[in-house]
Structures are given as structure tokens and as C-alpha cells.
JSON list of C-alpha atoms in Angstrom, two decimals:
[
{"chain": "A", "resi": 11, "resn": "ARG", "atom": "CA", "xyz": [-50.00, 40.41, -25.40]},
{"chain": "A", "resi": 12, "resn": "ASN", "atom": "CA", "xyz": [-53.24, 39.02, -24.17]},
{"chain": "A", "resi": 13, "resn": "VAL", "atom": "CA", "xyz": [-54.90, 38.16, -20.83]},
{"chain": "A", "resi": 14, "resn": "LEU", "atom": "CA", "xyz": [-58.62, 38.25, -20.74]},
{"chain": "A", "resi": 15, "resn": "PRO", "atom": "CA", "xyz": [-60.07, 37.29, -17.27]},
{"chain": "A", "resi": 16, "resn": "ARG", "atom": "CA", "xyz": [-63.11, 35.01, -17.29]},
{"chain": "A", "resi": 17, "resn": "GLY", "atom": "CA", "xyz": [-64.12, 35.68, -13.75]},
{"chain": "A", "resi": 18, "resn": "SER", "atom": "CA", "xyz": [-67.22, 37.92, -14.32]},
{"chain": "A", "resi": 19, "resn": "ASN", "atom": "CA", "xyz": [-67.57, 37.65, -18.01]},
{"chain": "A", "resi": 20, "resn": "GLU", "atom": "CA", "xyz": [-71.38, 37.07, -17.83]},
{"chain": "A", "resi": 21, "resn": "ARG", "atom": "CA", "xyz": [-72.01, 40.18, -15.88]},
{"chain": "A", "resi": 22, "resn": "ILE", "atom": "CA", "xyz": [-69.60, 42.08, -18.18]},
{"chain": "A", "resi": 23, "resn": "ARG", "atom": "CA", "xyz": [-71.22, 40.93, -21.38]},
{"chain": "A", "resi": 24, "resn": "ALA", "atom": "CA", "xyz": [-74.56, 41.74, -19.99]},
{"chain": "A", "resi": 25, "resn": "GLY", "atom": "CA", "xyz": [-73.21, 45.32, -19.44]},
{"chain": "A", "resi": 26, "resn": "PHE", "atom": "CA", "xyz": [-71.43, 45.80, -22.69]},
{"chain": "A", "resi": 27, "resn": "GLY", "atom": "CA", "xyz": [-73.53, 43.75, -25.07]},
{"chain": "A", "resi": 28, "resn": "ALA", "atom": "CA", "xyz": [-73.39, 40.42, -26.85]},
{"chain": "A", "resi": 29, "resn": "GLY", "atom": "CA", "xyz": [-70.47, 41.48, -29.08]},
{"chain": "A", "resi": 30, "resn": "MET", "atom": "CA", "xyz": [-67.98, 41.13, -26.27]},
{"chain": "A", "resi": 31, "resn": "GLU", "atom": "CA", "xyz": [-67.74, 37.31, -26.82]},
{"chain": "A", "resi": 32, "resn": "GLU", "atom": "CA", "xyz": [-66.74, 37.89, -30.38]},
{"chain": "A", "resi": 33, "resn": "VAL", "atom": "CA", "xyz": [-64.29, 40.61, -29.27]},
{"chain": "A", "resi": 34, "resn": "GLU", "atom": "CA", "xyz": [-62.57, 38.13, -26.81]},
{"chain": "A", "resi": 35, "resn": "ALA", "atom": "CA", "xyz": [-62.32, 35.49, -29.55]},
{"chain": "A", "resi": 36, "resn": "ASP", "atom": "CA", "xyz": [-60.83, 37.97, -31.87]},
{"chain": "A", "resi": 37, "resn": "VAL", "atom": "CA", "xyz": [-58.22, 39.22, -29.57]},
{"chain": "A", "resi": 38, "resn": "GLN", "atom": "CA", "xyz": [-57.22, 35.73, -28.75]},
{"chain": "A", "resi": 39, "resn": "ARG", "atom": "CA", "xyz": [-56.85, 34.84, -32.36]},
{"chain": "A", "resi": 40, "resn": "SER", "atom": "CA", "xyz": [-54.95, 38.14, -33.10]},
{"chain": "A", "resi": 41, "resn": "TYR", "atom": "CA", "xyz": [-52.28, 37.44, -30.39]},
{"chain": "A", "resi": 42, "resn": "GLU", "atom": "CA", "xyz": [-52.00, 33.74, -31.40]},
{"chain": "A", "resi": 43, "resn": "ARG", "atom": "CA", "xyz": [-51.27, 34.89, -34.92]},
{"chain": "A", "resi": 44, "resn": "TYR", "atom": "CA", "xyz": [-48.86, 37.59, -33.81]},
{"chain": "A", "resi": 45, "resn": "ALA", "atom": "CA", "xyz": [-46.69, 35.30, -31.81]},
{"chain": "A", "resi": 46, "resn": "SER", "atom": "CA", "xyz": [-46.87, 32.47, -34.30]},
{"chain": "A", "resi": 47, "resn": "SER", "atom": "CA", "xyz": [-45.73, 34.74, -37.17]},
{"chain": "A", "resi": 48, "resn": "GLY", "atom": "CA", "xyz": [-42.72, 36.20, -35.19]},
{"chain": "A", "resi": 49, "resn": "GLY", "atom": "CA", "xyz": [-44.36, 39.59, -34.27]},
{"chain": "A", "resi": 50, "resn": "GLU", "atom": "CA", "xyz": [-42.75, 42.70, -35.71]},
{"chain": "A", "resi": 51, "resn": "GLY", "atom": "CA", "xyz": [-39.55, 41.00, -36.38]},
{"chain": "A", "resi": 52, "resn": "TYR", "atom": "CA", "xyz": [-35.92, 42.00, -35.37]},
{"chain": "A", "resi": 53, "resn": "GLU", "atom": "CA", "xyz": [-36.74, 45.64, -36.06]},
{"chain": "A", "resi": 54, "resn": "ASN", "atom": "CA", "xyz": [-39.25, 45.75, -33.12]},
{"chain": "A", "resi": 55, "resn": "TYR", "atom": "CA", "xyz": [-36.51, 46.55, -30.69]},
{"chain": "A", "resi": 56, "resn": "GLU", "atom": "CA", "xyz": [-35.17, 49.64, -32.43]},
{"chain": "A", "resi": 57, "resn": "ASN", "atom": "CA", "xyz": [-38.52, 50.90, -33.69]},
{"chain": "A", "resi": 58, "resn": "ARG", "atom": "CA", "xyz": [-40.56, 50.54, -30.43]},
{"chain": "A", "resi": 59, "resn": "VAL", "atom": "CA", "xyz": [-39.11, 48.49, -27.44]},
{"chain": "A", "resi": 60, "resn": "ALA", "atom": "CA", "xyz": [-36.02, 50.48, -26.84]},
{"chain": "A", "resi": 61, "resn": "SER", "atom": "CA", "xyz": [-38.11, 53.60, -26.20]},
{"chain": "A", "resi": 62, "resn": "TRP", "atom": "CA", "xyz": [-40.19, 51.80, -23.57]},
{"chain": "A", "resi": 63, "resn": "GLY", "atom": "CA", "xyz": [-37.09, 51.76, -21.22]},
{"chain": "A", "resi": 64, "resn": "TYR", "atom": "CA", "xyz": [-35.22, 48.72, -22.38]},
{"chain": "A", "resi": 65, "resn": "ASP", "atom": "CA", "xyz": [-32.21, 50.77, -23.28]},
{"chain": "A", "resi": 66, "resn": "ALA", "atom": "CA", "xyz": [-28.62, 49.62, -23.59]},
{"chain": "A", "resi": 67, "resn": "ALA", "atom": "CA", "xyz": [-27.77, 50.58, -20.06]},
{"chain": "A", "resi": 68, "resn": "PHE", "atom": "CA", "xyz": [-30.60, 48.54, -18.63]},
{"chain": "A", "resi": 69, "resn": "LEU", "atom": "CA", "xyz": [-29.83, 45.59, -20.67]},
{"chain": "A", "resi": 70, "resn": "ARG", "atom": "CA", "xyz": [-26.29, 45.62, -19.58]},
{"chain": "A", "resi": 71, "resn": "SER", "atom": "CA", "xyz": [-27.44, 45.53, -16.09]},
{"chain": "A", "resi": 72, "resn": "CYS", "atom": "CA", "xyz": [-29.19, 42.27, -16.97]},
{"chain": "A", "resi": 73, "resn": "GLY", "atom": "CA", "xyz": [-25.90, 41.00, -18.49]},
{"chain": "A", "resi": 74, "resn": "LEU", "atom": "CA", "xyz": [-26.88, 41.63, -22.10]},
{"chain": "A", "resi": 75, "resn": "GLU", "atom": "CA", "xyz": [-25.95, 43.83, -24.99]},
{"chain": "A", "resi": 76, "resn": "ALA", "atom": "CA", "xyz": [-28.62, 45.52, -27.09]},
{"chain": "A", "resi": 77, "resn": "ASP", "atom": "CA", "xyz": [-27.32, 43.92, -30.31]},
{"chain": "A", "resi": 78, "resn": "GLU", "atom": "CA", "xyz": [-27.85, 40.50, -28.82]},
{"chain": "A", "resi": 79, "resn": "VAL", "atom": "CA", "xyz": [-31.53, 40.85, -27.98]},
{"chain": "A", "resi": 80, "resn": "THR", "atom": "CA", "xyz": [-33.26, 41.73, -31.14]},
{"chain": "A", "resi": 81, "resn": "GLU", "atom": "CA", "xyz": [-34.85, 38.24, -31.47]},
{"chain": "A", "resi": 82, "resn": "MET", "atom": "CA", "xyz": [-36.11, 38.26, -27.93]},
{"chain": "A", "resi": 83, "resn": "PHE", "atom": "CA", "xyz": [-38.03, 41.52, -28.60]},
{"chain": "A", "resi": 84, "resn": "ALA", "atom": "CA", "xyz": [-39.37, 40.50, -32.01]},
{"chain": "A", "resi": 85, "resn": "SER", "atom": "CA", "xyz": [-42.86, 39.58, -30.54]},
{"chain": "A", "resi": 86, "resn": "ALA", "atom": "CA", "xyz": [-42.68, 41.95, -27.58]},
{"chain": "A", "resi": 87, "resn": "CYS", "atom": "CA", "xyz": [-45.89, 43.80, -26.63]},
{"chain": "A", "resi": 88, "resn": "GLY", "atom": "CA", "xyz": [-46.21, 46.31, -23.88]},
{"chain": "A", "resi": 89, "resn": "GLY", "atom": "CA", "xyz": [-45.58, 49.99, -23.39]},
{"chain": "A", "resi": 90, "resn": "GLY", "atom": "CA", "xyz": [-42.99, 50.38, -20.56]},
{"chain": "A", "resi": 91, "resn": "CYS", "atom": "CA", "xyz": [-40.40, 48.61, -18.60]},
{"chain": "A", "resi": 92, "resn": "PRO", "atom": "CA", "xyz": [-41.86, 47.50, -15.29]},
{"chain": "A", "resi": 93, "resn": "LEU", "atom": "CA", "xyz": [-38.53, 45.92, -14.23]},
{"chain": "A", "resi": 94, "resn": "LYS", "atom": "CA", "xyz": [-37.10, 49.38, -13.86]},
{"chain": "A", "resi": 95, "resn": "LEU", "atom": "CA", "xyz": [-39.72, 50.75, -11.53]},
{"chain": "A", "resi": 96, "resn": "LEU", "atom": "CA", "xyz": [-40.03, 50.44, -7.67]},
{"chain": "A", "resi": 97, "resn": "GLY", "atom": "CA", "xyz": [-36.38, 49.24, -7.46]},
{"chain": "A", "resi": 98, "resn": "GLY", "atom": "CA", "xyz": [-37.02, 46.33, -9.86]},
{"chain": "A", "resi": 99, "resn": "PRO", "atom": "CA", "xyz": [-36.53, 42.70, -8.90]},
{"chain": "A", "resi": 100, "resn": "ALA", "atom": "CA", "xyz": [-33.90, 42.01, -6.29]},
{"chain": "A", "resi": 101, "resn": "PRO", "atom": "CA", "xyz": [-31.68, 38.89, -6.02]},
{"chain": "A", "resi": 102, "resn": "GLY", "atom": "CA", "xyz": [-33.55, 35.98, -4.37]},
{"chain": "A", "resi": 103, "resn": "GLU", "atom": "CA", "xyz": [-37.17, 37.50, -5.08]},
{"chain": "A", "resi": 104, "resn": "THR", "atom": "CA", "xyz": [-40.29, 36.03, -6.54]},
{"chain": "A", "resi": 105, "resn": "VAL", "atom": "CA", "xyz": [-41.68, 37.89, -9.50]},
{"chain": "A", "resi": 106, "resn": "VAL", "atom": "CA", "xyz": [-45.03, 37.11, -11.15]},
{"chain": "A", "resi": 107, "resn": "ASP", "atom": "CA", "xyz": [-45.77, 38.53, -14.65]},
{"chain": "A", "resi": 108, "resn": "LEU", "atom": "CA", "xyz": [-49.55, 38.57, -15.53]},
{"chain": "A", "resi": 109, "resn": "GLY", "atom": "CA", "xyz": [-50.02, 38.54, -19.18]},
{"chain": "A", "resi": 110, "resn": "CYS", "atom": "CA", "xyz": [-46.32, 37.68, -19.93]},
{"chain": "A", "resi": 111, "resn": "GLY", "atom": "CA", "xyz": [-46.77, 37.41, -23.70]},
{"chain": "A", "resi": 112, "resn": "ALA", "atom": "CA", "xyz": [-43.43, 36.39, -25.51]},
{"chain": "A", "resi": 113, "resn": "GLY", "atom": "CA", "xyz": [-41.59, 36.48, -22.29]},
{"chain": "A", "resi": 114, "resn": "HIS", "atom": "CA", "xyz": [-39.03, 39.26, -22.56]},
{"chain": "A", "resi": 115, "resn": "ASP", "atom": "CA", "xyz": [-39.74, 40.55, -19.02]},
{"chain": "A", "resi": 116, "resn": "VAL", "atom": "CA", "xyz": [-39.81, 36.91, -17.66]},
{"chain": "A", "resi": 117, "resn": "ALA", "atom": "CA", "xyz": [-36.40, 36.31, -19.28]},
{"chain": "A", "resi": 118, "resn": "LEU", "atom": "CA", "xyz": [-34.92, 39.60, -17.93]},
{"chain": "A", "resi": 119, "resn": "ALA", "atom": "CA", "xyz": [-36.42, 39.06, -14.49]},
{"chain": "A", "resi": 120, "resn": "SER", "atom": "CA", "xyz": [-34.92, 35.50, -14.33]},
{"chain": "A", "resi": 121, "resn": "ARG", "atom": "CA", "xyz": [-31.54, 37.22, -14.66]},
{"chain": "A", "resi": 122, "resn": "LEU", "atom": "CA", "xyz": [-31.99, 39.82, -12.08]},
{"chain": "A", "resi": 123, "resn": "VAL", "atom": "CA", "xyz": [-33.47, 37.56, -9.39]},
{"chain": "A", "resi": 124, "resn": "GLY", "atom": "CA", "xyz": [-30.65, 35.15, -9.87]},
{"chain": "A", "resi": 125, "resn": "ARG", "atom": "CA", "xyz": [-30.29, 31.45, -8.88]},
{"chain": "A", "resi": 126, "resn": "ASP", "atom": "CA", "xyz": [-32.18, 31.90, -5.69]},
{"chain": "A", "resi": 127, "resn": "GLY", "atom": "CA", "xyz": [-35.15, 33.61, -7.25]},
{"chain": "A", "resi": 128, "resn": "THR", "atom": "CA", "xyz": [-38.30, 32.46, -8.82]},
{"chain": "A", "resi": 129, "resn": "VAL", "atom": "CA", "xyz": [-40.34, 33.85, -11.89]},
{"chain": "A", "resi": 130, "resn": "TRP", "atom": "CA", "xyz": [-43.89, 32.97, -12.83]},
{"chain": "A", "resi": 131, "resn": "GLY", "atom": "CA", "xyz": [-45.25, 33.84, -16.14]},
{"chain": "A", "resi": 132, "resn": "VAL", "atom": "CA", "xyz": [-49.02, 33.62, -17.06]},
{"chain": "A", "resi": 133, "resn": "ASP", "atom": "CA", "xyz": [-50.63, 34.23, -20.39]},
{"chain": "A", "resi": 134, "resn": "LEU", "atom": "CA", "xyz": [-53.84, 33.11, -22.11]},
{"chain": "A", "resi": 135, "resn": "THR", "atom": "CA", "xyz": [-52.32, 32.01, -25.40]},
{"chain": "A", "resi": 136, "resn": "ASP", "atom": "CA", "xyz": [-50.36, 28.93, -26.21]},
{"chain": "A", "resi": 137, "resn": "ALA", "atom": "CA", "xyz": [-48.28, 30.54, -28.92]},
{"chain": "A", "resi": 138, "resn": "MET", "atom": "CA", "xyz": [-47.09, 33.38, -26.31]},
{"chain": "A", "resi": 139, "resn": "ILE", "atom": "CA", "xyz": [-46.08, 30.78, -23.81]},
{"chain": "A", "resi": 140, "resn": "LYS", "atom": "CA", "xyz": [-44.16, 29.00, -26.52]},
{"chain": "A", "resi": 141, "resn": "ALA", "atom": "CA", "xyz": [-42.42, 32.15, -27.42]},
{"chain": "A", "resi": 142, "resn": "SER", "atom": "CA", "xyz": [-41.64, 32.73, -23.72]},
{"chain": "A", "resi": 143, "resn": "ARG", "atom": "CA", "xyz": [-40.10, 29.27, -23.48]},
{"chain": "A", "resi": 144, "resn": "ASP", "atom": "CA", "xyz": [-37.99, 29.95, -26.55]},
{"chain": "A", "resi": 145, "resn": "ASN", "atom": "CA", "xyz": [-36.71, 33.30, -25.12]},
{"chain": "A", "resi": 146, "resn": "LEU", "atom": "CA", "xyz": [-35.96, 31.64, -21.77]},
{"chain": "A", "resi": 147, "resn": "ASP", "atom": "CA", "xyz": [-33.99, 29.10, -23.57]},
{"chain": "A", "resi": 148, "resn": "GLN", "atom": "CA", "xyz": [-31.87, 31.64, -25.30]},
{"chain": "A", "resi": 149, "resn": "TYR", "atom": "CA", "xyz": [-31.70, 34.58, -22.89]},
{"chain": "A", "resi": 150, "resn": "GLY", "atom": "CA", "xyz": [-32.97, 33.48, -19.46]},
{"chain": "A", "resi": 151, "resn": "GLY", "atom": "CA", "xyz": [-31.04, 33.44, -16.25]},
{"chain": "A", "resi": 152, "resn": "PRO", "atom": "CA", "xyz": [-30.46, 30.93, -13.56]},
{"chain": "A", "resi": 153, "resn": "ALA", "atom": "CA", "xyz": [-33.77, 31.48, -11.57]},
{"chain": "A", "resi": 154, "resn": "THR", "atom": "CA", "xyz": [-36.47, 28.84, -11.31]},
{"chain": "A", "resi": 155, "resn": "VAL", "atom": "CA", "xyz": [-39.23, 29.82, -13.98]},
{"chain": "A", "resi": 156, "resn": "ARG", "atom": "CA", "xyz": [-42.74, 28.49, -14.18]},
{"chain": "A", "resi": 157, "resn": "LEU", "atom": "CA", "xyz": [-44.86, 29.27, -17.25]},
{"chain": "A", "resi": 158, "resn": "SER", "atom": "CA", "xyz": [-48.59, 28.50, -17.47]},
{"chain": "A", "resi": 159, "resn": "VAL", "atom": "CA", "xyz": [-51.40, 29.11, -20.00]},
{"chain": "A", "resi": 160, "resn": "GLY", "atom": "CA", "xyz": [-54.51, 30.58, -18.30]},
{"chain": "A", "resi": 161, "resn": "ALA", "atom": "CA", "xyz": [-56.66, 33.61, -17.55]},
{"chain": "A", "resi": 162, "resn": "MET", "atom": "CA", "xyz": [-55.31, 36.07, -15.21]},
{"chain": "A", "resi": 163, "resn": "ASP", "atom": "CA", "xyz": [-58.08, 35.48, -12.47]},
{"chain": "A", "resi": 164, "resn": "ALA", "atom": "CA", "xyz": [-57.84, 31.68, -12.99]},
{"chain": "A", "resi": 165, "resn": "CYS", "atom": "CA", "xyz": [-53.98, 31.22, -13.03]},
{"chain": "A", "resi": 166, "resn": "ASP", "atom": "CA", "xyz": [-52.20, 28.50, -11.00]},
{"chain": "A", "resi": 167, "resn": "VAL", "atom": "CA", "xyz": [-49.92, 30.93, -9.07]},
{"chain": "A", "resi": 168, "resn": "PRO", "atom": "CA", "xyz": [-50.28, 30.51, -5.36]},
{"chain": "A", "resi": 169, "resn": "ASP", "atom": "CA", "xyz": [-51.62, 33.22, -2.96]},
{"chain": "A", "resi": 170, "resn": "ASP", "atom": "CA", "xyz": [-49.10, 35.47, -1.20]},
{"chain": "A", "resi": 171, "resn": "VAL", "atom": "CA", "xyz": [-46.00, 34.28, -3.26]},
{"chain": "A", "resi": 172, "resn": "ALA", "atom": "CA", "xyz": [-44.74, 37.44, -5.08]},
{"chain": "A", "resi": 173, "resn": "ASP", "atom": "CA", "xyz": [-42.37, 40.06, -3.90]},
{"chain": "A", "resi": 174, "resn": "LEU", "atom": "CA", "xyz": [-43.08, 41.91, -7.24]},
{"chain": "A", "resi": 175, "resn": "CYS", "atom": "CA", "xyz": [-46.02, 41.58, -9.42]},
{"chain": "A", "resi": 176, "resn": "ILE", "atom": "CA", "xyz": [-45.73, 43.08, -12.90]},
{"chain": "A", "resi": 177, "resn": "SER", "atom": "CA", "xyz": [-47.99, 43.45, -16.02]},
{"chain": "A", "resi": 178, "resn": "ASN", "atom": "CA", "xyz": [-46.98, 45.15, -19.26]},
{"chain": "A", "resi": 179, "resn": "GLY", "atom": "CA", "xyz": [-49.76, 45.91, -21.68]},
{"chain": "A", "resi": 180, "resn": "ALA", "atom": "CA", "xyz": [-52.28, 43.16, -20.51]},
{"chain": "A", "resi": 181, "resn": "PHE", "atom": "CA", "xyz": [-54.66, 44.88, -18.35]},
{"chain": "A", "resi": 182, "resn": "ASN", "atom": "CA", "xyz": [-56.10, 47.00, -21.19]},
{"chain": "A", "resi": 183, "resn": "LEU", "atom": "CA", "xyz": [-57.27, 43.88, -22.77]},
{"chain": "A", "resi": 184, "resn": "CYS", "atom": "CA", "xyz": [-59.25, 42.57, -19.85]},
{"chain": "A", "resi": 185, "resn": "TYR", "atom": "CA", "xyz": [-63.01, 42.73, -19.69]},
{"chain": "A", "resi": 186, "resn": "ASP", "atom": "CA", "xyz": [-63.25, 42.74, -15.96]},
{"chain": "A", "resi": 187, "resn": "LYS", "atom": "CA", "xyz": [-60.43, 44.93, -14.68]},
{"chain": "A", "resi": 188, "resn": "ASP", "atom": "CA", "xyz": [-61.50, 44.57, -11.09]},
{"chain": "A", "resi": 189, "resn": "ALA", "atom": "CA", "xyz": [-60.83, 40.72, -11.60]},
{"chain": "A", "resi": 190, "resn": "ALA", "atom": "CA", "xyz": [-57.35, 41.69, -12.94]},
{"chain": "A", "resi": 191, "resn": "PHE", "atom": "CA", "xyz": [-56.44, 43.67, -10.01]},
{"chain": "A", "resi": 192, "resn": "ARG", "atom": "CA", "xyz": [-57.80, 41.16, -7.62]},
{"chain": "A", "resi": 193, "resn": "ALA", "atom": "CA", "xyz": [-55.43, 38.57, -9.29]},
{"chain": "A", "resi": 194, "resn": "ALA", "atom": "CA", "xyz": [-52.47, 40.84, -8.81]},
{"chain": "A", "resi": 195, "resn": "PHE", "atom": "CA", "xyz": [-53.11, 41.55, -5.14]},
{"chain": "A", "resi": 196, "resn": "ARG", "atom": "CA", "xyz": [-53.90, 37.81, -4.45]},
{"chain": "A", "resi": 197, "resn": "VAL", "atom": "CA", "xyz": [-50.52, 36.69, -5.68]},
{"chain": "A", "resi": 198, "resn": "LEU", "atom": "CA", "xyz": [-48.57, 39.34, -3.84]},
{"chain": "A", "resi": 199, "resn": "LYS", "atom": "CA", "xyz": [-47.10, 38.88, -0.48]},
{"chain": "A", "resi": 200, "resn": "PRO", "atom": "CA", "xyz": [-48.09, 41.34, 2.30]},
{"chain": "A", "resi": 201, "resn": "GLY", "atom": "CA", "xyz": [-46.09, 44.48, 1.56]},
{"chain": "A", "resi": 202, "resn": "GLY", "atom": "CA", "xyz": [-45.26, 43.31, -2.07]},
{"chain": "A", "resi": 203, "resn": "ARG", "atom": "CA", "xyz": [-44.83, 45.59, -4.97]},
{"chain": "A", "resi": 204, "resn": "PHE", "atom": "CA", "xyz": [-47.22, 45.86, -8.03]},
{"chain": "A", "resi": 205, "resn": "VAL", "atom": "CA", "xyz": [-45.94, 47.69, -11.14]},
{"chain": "A", "resi": 206, "resn": "LEU", "atom": "CA", "xyz": [-48.51, 48.08, -14.10]},
{"chain": "A", "resi": 207, "resn": "CYS", "atom": "CA", "xyz": [-47.39, 49.39, -17.40]},
{"chain": "A", "resi": 208, "resn": "ASP", "atom": "CA", "xyz": [-50.27, 49.88, -19.71]},
{"chain": "A", "resi": 209, "resn": "VAL", "atom": "CA", "xyz": [-52.22, 52.12, -21.94]},
{"chain": "A", "resi": 210, "resn": "CYS", "atom": "CA", "xyz": [-55.63, 53.89, -20.95]},
{"chain": "A", "resi": 211, "resn": "LEU", "atom": "CA", "xyz": [-58.17, 56.07, -22.70]},
{"chain": "A", "resi": 212, "resn": "VAL", "atom": "CA", "xyz": [-57.60, 59.68, -21.94]},
{"chain": "A", "resi": 213, "resn": "ALA", "atom": "CA", "xyz": [-59.65, 61.26, -24.86]},
{"chain": "A", "resi": 214, "resn": "GLU", "atom": "CA", "xyz": [-62.93, 60.29, -26.67]},
{"chain": "A", "resi": 215, "resn": "ASN", "atom": "CA", "xyz": [-62.19, 57.99, -29.67]},
{"chain": "A", "resi": 216, "resn": "PRO", "atom": "CA", "xyz": [-65.39, 57.04, -31.32]},
{"chain": "A", "resi": 217, "resn": "THR", "atom": "CA", "xyz": [-63.64, 54.23, -33.34]},
{"chain": "A", "resi": 218, "resn": "ALA", "atom": "CA", "xyz": [-62.15, 52.47, -30.29]},
{"chain": "A", "resi": 219, "resn": "VAL", "atom": "CA", "xyz": [-63.49, 49.31, -28.69]},
{"chain": "A", "resi": 220, "resn": "VAL", "atom": "CA", "xyz": [-63.30, 49.98, -24.94]},
{"chain": "A", "resi": 221, "resn": "THR", "atom": "CA", "xyz": [-63.18, 47.06, -22.52]}
]
């Protein structure tokens, strides 16, 4: 999953070095390739995704069975299940997914918010948005869904629209994490909820590229 805010890239590159532009391009290419090739395949659910919180009981609460969704999770990236936290999406609510990737959270949220709800999905890569559309066609619910290609801090989601803003495995890819958080709180209604599932550096790793 890939969202790389552009809002302050010049300042970020000046701080981290000229190689950041190459890193951004490489990450974009990697996630385009990942989505276009089908990700990890049908084994991705059993091998990784189920342990993030998308267990059989949660999927049943969305009206699905675990053996029905292996294709939906083939290109899934993330590290948690933001739809299970802070009460999850309620019927009629608006959910915004920043860095929606292949759209498994978008599809599930569209079931949970129901016919009167709305879900927005934003991702930087065309291939991931295509995968999101494919997953919505097969697994999505009756909600109004809007998908768009764009950077997190330049997305077309209006201000103050979301009851719940989620992001699953995207913020760690952002150069300017301040811009990413500003984007999340810009789209939230006053009193809205923000759920972030991601990875962070907790110990020194000399081989890691830290953004």
C-alpha cells in the first residue's frame, strides 16, 4: 500500500538527502507491480491477513465467510484491522480510507455503513485503485463509494466529511508525516474518530530506509 504526500517534499528532501526522490519513485513502482501481479495470491489471507484481525467472526459481522474472501485479500497490505477499533463504522456514517491500497477495508466498510453511508478511498497508485474497484464489484456493500488516485495531502476528499478516518499501513511510507496527519484531521468532522494501523521503528536497524 502506498501513499506519499507531496506537500513538503522539497523541505523533506533537503533534510534527508537527494536520494529521497529515487526512494519515492521506487516505492511507487513496487506497489504498482505488487497490485498488477496479484499481490501474494490467495494464500495471503491465511498466511498474514487473518492474524491482523480479519478473523472469521469479524468477516461474518460484515456478511461474509472467510472462505469467500481469499481473492479480496490477495493484494492486501497493512498490519491491523482499523474497522474493529473505536466501535468501527456505524450504519449511515462516512468513512475515509487514506492509502486504501487494494481496497479490502473500503469494501468491508461499504458493507458496515450500509445504504445510507459513504466511503472514500484514496491511493497514489492507479493499479491499487483498479484493484479496489475490482474488490468493490465482487465484495462491496450498498454504500456510496468514491475512489480517487492522489497523494494523501492533495486528495479530493472534502473538509469535515468523515465520521471515521482510517489508514492501514500507509503512513510509514510518507515522507512528511506531519502532512499525512494534517490530511487525516482535515477530512474529519469535529468529534470524528481517527484509527491508524501501521508499523514504526522501535529499535535501530542499520539496513532500514527510514522516512
